Coordinates of C-alpha atoms in Angstrom, one line a residue:
X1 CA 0.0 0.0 0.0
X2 CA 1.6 3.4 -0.1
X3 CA 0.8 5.7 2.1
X4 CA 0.9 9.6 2.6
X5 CA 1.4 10.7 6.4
X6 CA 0.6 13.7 6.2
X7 CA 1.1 16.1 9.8
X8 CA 2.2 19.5 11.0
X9 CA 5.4 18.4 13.3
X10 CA 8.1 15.8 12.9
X11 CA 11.2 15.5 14.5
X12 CA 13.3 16.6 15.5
X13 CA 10.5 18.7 16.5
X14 CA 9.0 17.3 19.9
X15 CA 4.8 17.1 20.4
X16 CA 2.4 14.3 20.1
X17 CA 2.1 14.1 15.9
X18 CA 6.0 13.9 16.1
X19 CA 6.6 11.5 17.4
X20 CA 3.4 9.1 16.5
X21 CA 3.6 10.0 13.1
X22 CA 7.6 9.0 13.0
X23 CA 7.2 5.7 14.7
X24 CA 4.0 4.8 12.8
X25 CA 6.0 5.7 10.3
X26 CA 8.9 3.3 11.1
X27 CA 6.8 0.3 11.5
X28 CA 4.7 0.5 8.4
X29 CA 8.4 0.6 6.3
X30 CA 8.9 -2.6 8.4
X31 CA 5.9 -4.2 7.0
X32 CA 6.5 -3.6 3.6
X33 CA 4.9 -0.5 2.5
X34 CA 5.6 2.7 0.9
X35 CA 5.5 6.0 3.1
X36 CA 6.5 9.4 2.4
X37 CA 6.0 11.5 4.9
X38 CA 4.8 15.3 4.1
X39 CA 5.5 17.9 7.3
X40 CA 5.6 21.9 8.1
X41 CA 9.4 22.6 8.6
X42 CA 11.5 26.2 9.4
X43 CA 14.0 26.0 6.2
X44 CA 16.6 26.5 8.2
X45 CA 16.1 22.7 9.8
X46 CA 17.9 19.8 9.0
X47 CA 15.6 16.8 9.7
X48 CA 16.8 13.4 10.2
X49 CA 17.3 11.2 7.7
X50 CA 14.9 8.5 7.0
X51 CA 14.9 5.5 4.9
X52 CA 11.7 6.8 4.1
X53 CA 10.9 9.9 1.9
X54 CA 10.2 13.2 4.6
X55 CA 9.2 16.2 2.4
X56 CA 9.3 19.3 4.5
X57 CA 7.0 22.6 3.1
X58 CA 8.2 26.0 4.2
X59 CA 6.8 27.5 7.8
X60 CA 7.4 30.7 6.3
X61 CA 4.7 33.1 4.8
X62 CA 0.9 33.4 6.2
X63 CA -1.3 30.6 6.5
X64 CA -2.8 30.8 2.7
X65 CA 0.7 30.5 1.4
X66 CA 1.7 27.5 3.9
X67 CA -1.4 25.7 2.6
X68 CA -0.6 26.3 -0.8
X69 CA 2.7 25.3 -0.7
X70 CA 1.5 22.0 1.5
X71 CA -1.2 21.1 -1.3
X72 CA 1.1 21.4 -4.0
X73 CA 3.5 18.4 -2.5
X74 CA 0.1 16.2 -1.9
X75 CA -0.5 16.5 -5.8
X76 CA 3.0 15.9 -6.0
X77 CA 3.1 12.7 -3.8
X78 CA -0.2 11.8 -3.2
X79 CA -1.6 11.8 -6.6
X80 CA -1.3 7.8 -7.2
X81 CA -1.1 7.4 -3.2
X82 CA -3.9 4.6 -1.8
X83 CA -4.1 6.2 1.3
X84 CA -3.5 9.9 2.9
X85 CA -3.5 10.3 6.5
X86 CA -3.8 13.9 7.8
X87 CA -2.8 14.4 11.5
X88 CA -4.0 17.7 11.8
X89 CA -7.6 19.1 10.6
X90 CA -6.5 22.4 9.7
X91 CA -3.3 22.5 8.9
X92 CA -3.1 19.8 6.9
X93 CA -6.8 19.3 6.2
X94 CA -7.4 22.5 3.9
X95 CA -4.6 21.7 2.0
X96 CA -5.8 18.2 1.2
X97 CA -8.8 19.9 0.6
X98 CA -7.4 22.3 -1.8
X99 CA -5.1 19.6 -3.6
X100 CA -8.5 17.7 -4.6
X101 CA -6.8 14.2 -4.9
X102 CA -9.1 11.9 -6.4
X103 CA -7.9 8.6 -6.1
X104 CA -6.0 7.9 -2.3
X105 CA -8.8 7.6 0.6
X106 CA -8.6 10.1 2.9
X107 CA -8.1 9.6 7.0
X108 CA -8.3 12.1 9.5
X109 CA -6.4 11.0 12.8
X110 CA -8.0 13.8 15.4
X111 CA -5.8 13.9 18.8
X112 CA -6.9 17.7 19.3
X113 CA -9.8 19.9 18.6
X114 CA -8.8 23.2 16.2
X115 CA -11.9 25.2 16.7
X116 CA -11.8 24.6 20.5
X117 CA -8.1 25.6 20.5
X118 CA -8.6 28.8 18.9
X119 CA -11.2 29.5 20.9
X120 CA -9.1 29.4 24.3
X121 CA -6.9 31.2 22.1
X122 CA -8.7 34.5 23.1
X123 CA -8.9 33.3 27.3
X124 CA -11.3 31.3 27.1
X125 CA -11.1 28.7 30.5
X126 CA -14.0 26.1 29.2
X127 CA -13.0 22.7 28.9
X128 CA -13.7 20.9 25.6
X129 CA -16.3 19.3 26.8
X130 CA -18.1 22.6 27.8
X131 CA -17.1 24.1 24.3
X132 CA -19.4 21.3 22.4
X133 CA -22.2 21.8 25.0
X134 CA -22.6 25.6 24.9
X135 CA -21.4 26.9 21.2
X136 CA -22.8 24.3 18.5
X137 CA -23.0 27.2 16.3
X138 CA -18.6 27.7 15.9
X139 CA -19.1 23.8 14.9
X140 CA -20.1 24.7 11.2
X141 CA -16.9 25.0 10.1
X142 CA -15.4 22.1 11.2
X143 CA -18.4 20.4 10.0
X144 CA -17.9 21.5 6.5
X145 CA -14.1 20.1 6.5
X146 CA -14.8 16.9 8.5
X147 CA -16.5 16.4 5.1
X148 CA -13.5 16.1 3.0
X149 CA -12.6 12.9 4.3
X150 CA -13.3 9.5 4.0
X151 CA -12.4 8.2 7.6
X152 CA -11.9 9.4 11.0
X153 CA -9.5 7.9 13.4
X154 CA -10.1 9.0 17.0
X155 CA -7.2 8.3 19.2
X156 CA -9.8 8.1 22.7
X157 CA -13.4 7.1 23.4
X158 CA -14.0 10.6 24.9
X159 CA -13.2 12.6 22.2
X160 CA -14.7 9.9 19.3
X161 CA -18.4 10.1 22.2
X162 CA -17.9 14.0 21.8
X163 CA -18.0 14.1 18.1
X164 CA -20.8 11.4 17.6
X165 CA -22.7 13.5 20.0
X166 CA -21.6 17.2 18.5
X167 CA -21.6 16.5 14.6
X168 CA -25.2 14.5 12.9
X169 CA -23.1 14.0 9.8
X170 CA -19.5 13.0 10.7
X171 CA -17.8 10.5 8.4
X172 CA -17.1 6.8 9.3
X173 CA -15.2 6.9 11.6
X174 CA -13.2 3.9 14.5
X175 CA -11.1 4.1 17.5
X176 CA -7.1 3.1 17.6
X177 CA -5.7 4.1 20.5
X178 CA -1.9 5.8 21.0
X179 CA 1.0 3.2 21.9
X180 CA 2.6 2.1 24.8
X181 CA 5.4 0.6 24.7
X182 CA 7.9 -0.5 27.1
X183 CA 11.3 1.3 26.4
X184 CA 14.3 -0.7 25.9
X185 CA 16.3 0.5 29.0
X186 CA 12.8 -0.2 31.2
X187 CA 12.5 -4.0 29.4
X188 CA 15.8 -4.6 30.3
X189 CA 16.7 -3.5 33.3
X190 CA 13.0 -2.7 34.9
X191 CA 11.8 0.9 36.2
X192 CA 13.8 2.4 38.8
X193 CA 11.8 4.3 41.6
X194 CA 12.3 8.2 40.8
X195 CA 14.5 9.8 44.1
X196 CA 13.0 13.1 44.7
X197 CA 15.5 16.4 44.4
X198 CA 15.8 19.0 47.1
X199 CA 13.8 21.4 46.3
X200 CA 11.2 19.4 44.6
X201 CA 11.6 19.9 40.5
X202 CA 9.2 20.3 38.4
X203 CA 8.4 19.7 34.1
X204 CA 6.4 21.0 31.8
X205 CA 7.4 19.7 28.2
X206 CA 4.7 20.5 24.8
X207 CA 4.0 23.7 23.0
X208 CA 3.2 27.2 24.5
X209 CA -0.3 27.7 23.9
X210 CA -3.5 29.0 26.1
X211 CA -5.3 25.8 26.4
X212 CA -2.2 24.4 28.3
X213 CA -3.6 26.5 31.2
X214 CA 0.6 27.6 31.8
X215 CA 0.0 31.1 33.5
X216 CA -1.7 28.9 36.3
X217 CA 1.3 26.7 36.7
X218 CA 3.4 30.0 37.2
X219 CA 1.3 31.4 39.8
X220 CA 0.7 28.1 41.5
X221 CA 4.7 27.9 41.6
X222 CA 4.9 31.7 42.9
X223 CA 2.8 30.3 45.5
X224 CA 4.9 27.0 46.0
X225 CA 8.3 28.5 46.8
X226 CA 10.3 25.5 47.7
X227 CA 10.0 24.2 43.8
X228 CA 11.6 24.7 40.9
X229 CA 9.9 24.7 37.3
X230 CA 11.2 23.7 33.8
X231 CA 9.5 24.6 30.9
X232 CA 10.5 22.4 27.5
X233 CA 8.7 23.8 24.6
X234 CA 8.1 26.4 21.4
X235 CA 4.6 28.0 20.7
X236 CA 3.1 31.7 20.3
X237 CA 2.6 31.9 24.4
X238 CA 6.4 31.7 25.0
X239 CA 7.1 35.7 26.0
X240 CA 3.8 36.1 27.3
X241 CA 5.0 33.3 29.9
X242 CA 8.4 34.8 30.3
X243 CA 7.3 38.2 30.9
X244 CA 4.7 36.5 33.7
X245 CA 8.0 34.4 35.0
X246 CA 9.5 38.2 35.9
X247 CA 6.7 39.8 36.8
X248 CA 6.2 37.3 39.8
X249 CA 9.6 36.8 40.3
X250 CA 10.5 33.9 39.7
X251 CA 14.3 33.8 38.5
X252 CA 16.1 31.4 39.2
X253 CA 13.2 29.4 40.0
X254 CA 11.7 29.1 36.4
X255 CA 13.2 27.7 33.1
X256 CA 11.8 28.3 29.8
X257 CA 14.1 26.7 27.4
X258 CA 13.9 25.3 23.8
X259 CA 12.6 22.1 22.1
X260 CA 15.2 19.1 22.8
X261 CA 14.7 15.8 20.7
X262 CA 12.3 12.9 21.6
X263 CA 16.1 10.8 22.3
X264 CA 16.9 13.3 25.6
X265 CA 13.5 13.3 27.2
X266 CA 14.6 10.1 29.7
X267 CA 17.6 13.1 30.3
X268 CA 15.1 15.5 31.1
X269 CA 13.3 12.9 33.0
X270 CA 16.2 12.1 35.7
X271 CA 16.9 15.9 36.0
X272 CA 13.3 16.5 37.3
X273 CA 10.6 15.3 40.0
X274 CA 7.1 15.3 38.2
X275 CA 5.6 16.1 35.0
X276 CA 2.8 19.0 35.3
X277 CA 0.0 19.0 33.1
X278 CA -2.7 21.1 34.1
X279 CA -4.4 21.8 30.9
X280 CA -7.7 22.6 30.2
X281 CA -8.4 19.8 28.7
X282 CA -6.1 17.4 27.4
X283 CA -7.5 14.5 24.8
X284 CA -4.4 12.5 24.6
X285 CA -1.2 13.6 26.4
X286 CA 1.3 11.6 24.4
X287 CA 4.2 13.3 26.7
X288 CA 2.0 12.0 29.8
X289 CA 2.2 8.5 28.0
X290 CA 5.9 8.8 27.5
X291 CA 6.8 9.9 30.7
X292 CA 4.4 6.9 32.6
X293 CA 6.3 4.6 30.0
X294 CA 9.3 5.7 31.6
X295 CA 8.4 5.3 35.3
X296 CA 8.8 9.4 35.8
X297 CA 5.8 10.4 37.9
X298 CA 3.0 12.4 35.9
X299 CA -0.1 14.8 37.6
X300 CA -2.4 15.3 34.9
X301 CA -5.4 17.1 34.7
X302 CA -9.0 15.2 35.3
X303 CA -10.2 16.6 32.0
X304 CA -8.5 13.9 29.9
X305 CA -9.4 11.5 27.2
X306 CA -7.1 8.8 28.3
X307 CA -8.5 5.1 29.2
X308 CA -8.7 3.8 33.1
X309 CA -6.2 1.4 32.2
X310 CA -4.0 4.2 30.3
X311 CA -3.9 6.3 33.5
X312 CA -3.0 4.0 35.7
X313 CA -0.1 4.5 38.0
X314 CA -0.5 8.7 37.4
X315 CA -1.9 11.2 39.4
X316 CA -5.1 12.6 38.6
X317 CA -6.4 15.3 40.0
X318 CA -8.6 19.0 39.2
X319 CA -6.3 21.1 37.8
X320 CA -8.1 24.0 36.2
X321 CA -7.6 26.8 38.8
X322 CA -4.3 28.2 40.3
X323 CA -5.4 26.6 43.8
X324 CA -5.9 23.4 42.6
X325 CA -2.2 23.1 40.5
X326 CA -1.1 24.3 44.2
X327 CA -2.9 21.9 45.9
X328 CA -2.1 19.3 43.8
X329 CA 1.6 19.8 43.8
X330 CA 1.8 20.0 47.7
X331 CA 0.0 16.9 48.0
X332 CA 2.9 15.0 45.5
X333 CA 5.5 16.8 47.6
X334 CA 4.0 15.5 50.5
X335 CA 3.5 11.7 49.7
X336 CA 6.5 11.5 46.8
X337 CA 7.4 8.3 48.0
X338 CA 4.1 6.7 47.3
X339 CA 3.5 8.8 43.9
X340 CA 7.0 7.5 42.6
X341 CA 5.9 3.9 43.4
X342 CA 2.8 4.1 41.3
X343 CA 4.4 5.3 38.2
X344 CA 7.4 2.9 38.4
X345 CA 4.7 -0.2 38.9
X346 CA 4.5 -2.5 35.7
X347 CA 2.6 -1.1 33.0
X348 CA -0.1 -3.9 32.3
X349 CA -1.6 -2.0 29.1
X350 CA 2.1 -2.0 27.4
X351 CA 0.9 -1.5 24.0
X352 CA 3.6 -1.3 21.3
X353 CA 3.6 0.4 18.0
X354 CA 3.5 -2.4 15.9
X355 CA 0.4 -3.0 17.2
X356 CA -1.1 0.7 16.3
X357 CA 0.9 -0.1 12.8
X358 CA -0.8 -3.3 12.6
X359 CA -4.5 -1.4 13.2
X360 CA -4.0 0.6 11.1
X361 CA -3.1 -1.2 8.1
X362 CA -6.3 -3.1 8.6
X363 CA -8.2 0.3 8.2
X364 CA -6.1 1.1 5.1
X365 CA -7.3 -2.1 2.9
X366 CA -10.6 -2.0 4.1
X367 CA -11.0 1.7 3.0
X368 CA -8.5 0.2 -0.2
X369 CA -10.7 -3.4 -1.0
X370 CA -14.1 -1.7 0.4
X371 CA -14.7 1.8 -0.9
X372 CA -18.5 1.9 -0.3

């Protein structure tokens, strides 16, 4: 079969369609089929090589342009494709729906909600769930676009029960959830139990944007001051979070530093205590699933898409308001011993990704043998 993975991020960028779509990716080359990958990418970058085809569309220019440029390599490469897989609904949606390819069937993978985004965007504090209860009418457009594809691939339950409940005329759609895997040095050697630093230190690690809920992490450390905070990441909310890391004094205390590759994160992960994700609501934390996979202890917020058996051995906890991210960092700092425990207890859901690869390929010739 070949296949076009299409997405907005690949490494050595760090996020969620990084790294799925590179290790997706890696297995389906295993198998025996032919990928190209199509990605946004600063010119200046110099991706890894591949033994499979990565063509990277210039960042620069508005969003028309970007799209432009992005559907002219999907005529390129995706012309005589069987399958296109889009990772993003926007950002590579409208350009697959300005390329108008007639022949590969067209997948949506949806780990995020665009419209919801853009509207925390302006300060908005309402969960996703909230957003599709009280504002059906910003839906339309999305509606309209969901339309250009042949498939949908939810990544939870939650978000795949919000859409069948929001949209009377969504596409086919089925449910494949993220990997798990063991990591090599964790099969091996089995996952040490995280020693707590003195002062506690904390991690955030994802992009910079209003739905992360990241000015209440800063106050809730201002009000915390026997921790530390490190902040891995890029995204338009960078100098606002800067300019609120010296407002409340915190130098010294706070660390806002750059992207790193997906290869340094278990680094990252024995320089700091707990992972802190307090968003407002998060569908599928891939960087909560990495850092569970890695026995480093993870407080993630109760709005979350992520299975019982996904969450297991994190802390779970309200973590919308600057109390509750205080609260909830105390009480880790208070009973670390126990927290560590949890999240370096066996993973019984391991769940590699040639088992996501091997779902997914049964979607592909379905949608290939079975066009109706």
């Amino acid at each position: 079969v070949k296949i076009i993975l299409a997405t907005g991020i690949y490494p050595p960028n760090i996020g969620g369609p990084a790294t799925y779509v590179r290790n997706l990716a890696e297995e389906l080359v295993k198998k025996g089929h032919d990928v190209t990958v199509i990605t946004y990418a600063d010119r200046s970058l110099q991706g890894l090589k591949e033994p499979w085809e990565v063509v990277r569309v210039p960042k620069s220019g508005g969003p028309l342009l970007r799209w432009r440029w992005y559907a002219q390599a999907l005529k390129q490469h995706a012309t005589n494709a069987d399958i296109v897989e889009c990772f993003s609904s926007v950002s590579c949606g409208v350009p697959l729906k300005m390329a108008k390819l007639k022949k590969p069937k067209k997948i949506l993978r949806l780990g995020g909600d665009f419209t919801w985004e853009r509207y925390t965007d302006l300060g908005r504090r309402r969960s996703l769930r909230g957003f599709m209860a009280k504002h059906p009418r910003l839906r339309f457009p999305m509606a309209r676009l969901l339309k250009t594809f042949d498939h949908i691939v939810f990544s939870t339950r939650f978000q795949e029960d919000l859409y069948t409940l929001a949209f009377s005329e969504l596409p086919r759609h089925s449910f494949i959830e993220n990997a798990l895997p063991a990591l090599p040095s964790v099969a091996a050697q089995g996952t040490p139990v995280h020693q707590k630093h003195d002062p506690m230190r904390l991690l955030y690690f994802g992009r910079f944007v209003k739905f992360k809920n990241l000015d209440r992490l800063l106050n809730a450390v201002a009000a915390v001051p026997h921790v530390t905070l490190t902040m891995v990441g890029e995204g338009p909310e960078r100098d606002t979070l800067q300019t609120l890391a010296r407002t409340l004094q915190l130098g010294g205390r706070v660390s806002i530093v750059p992207s790193v590759h997906s290869g340094e994160l278990e680094n990252i992960f024995a320089e700091h205590d707990l992972l802190v994700i307090p968003s407002l609501t998060e569908i599928s934390p891939n960087s909560a699933l990495e850092s569970r996979a890695s026995g480093f202890p993870v407080l993630l917020t109760e709005e979350n898409g992520l299975s019982a058996e996904l969450r297991t051995g994190m802390m779970i906890r309200p973590l919308l308001t600057v109390n509750d991210i205080t609260k909830a960092v105390l009480e880790v700092d208070h009973q670390y011993d126990q927290v560590a425990q949890a999240a370096a207890a066996p993973f019984m859901h391991v769940r590699g990704w040639d088992k996501l690869a091997d779902e997914h390929i049964a979607l592909f010739e379905s949608l290939v043998q079975n066009p109706a």
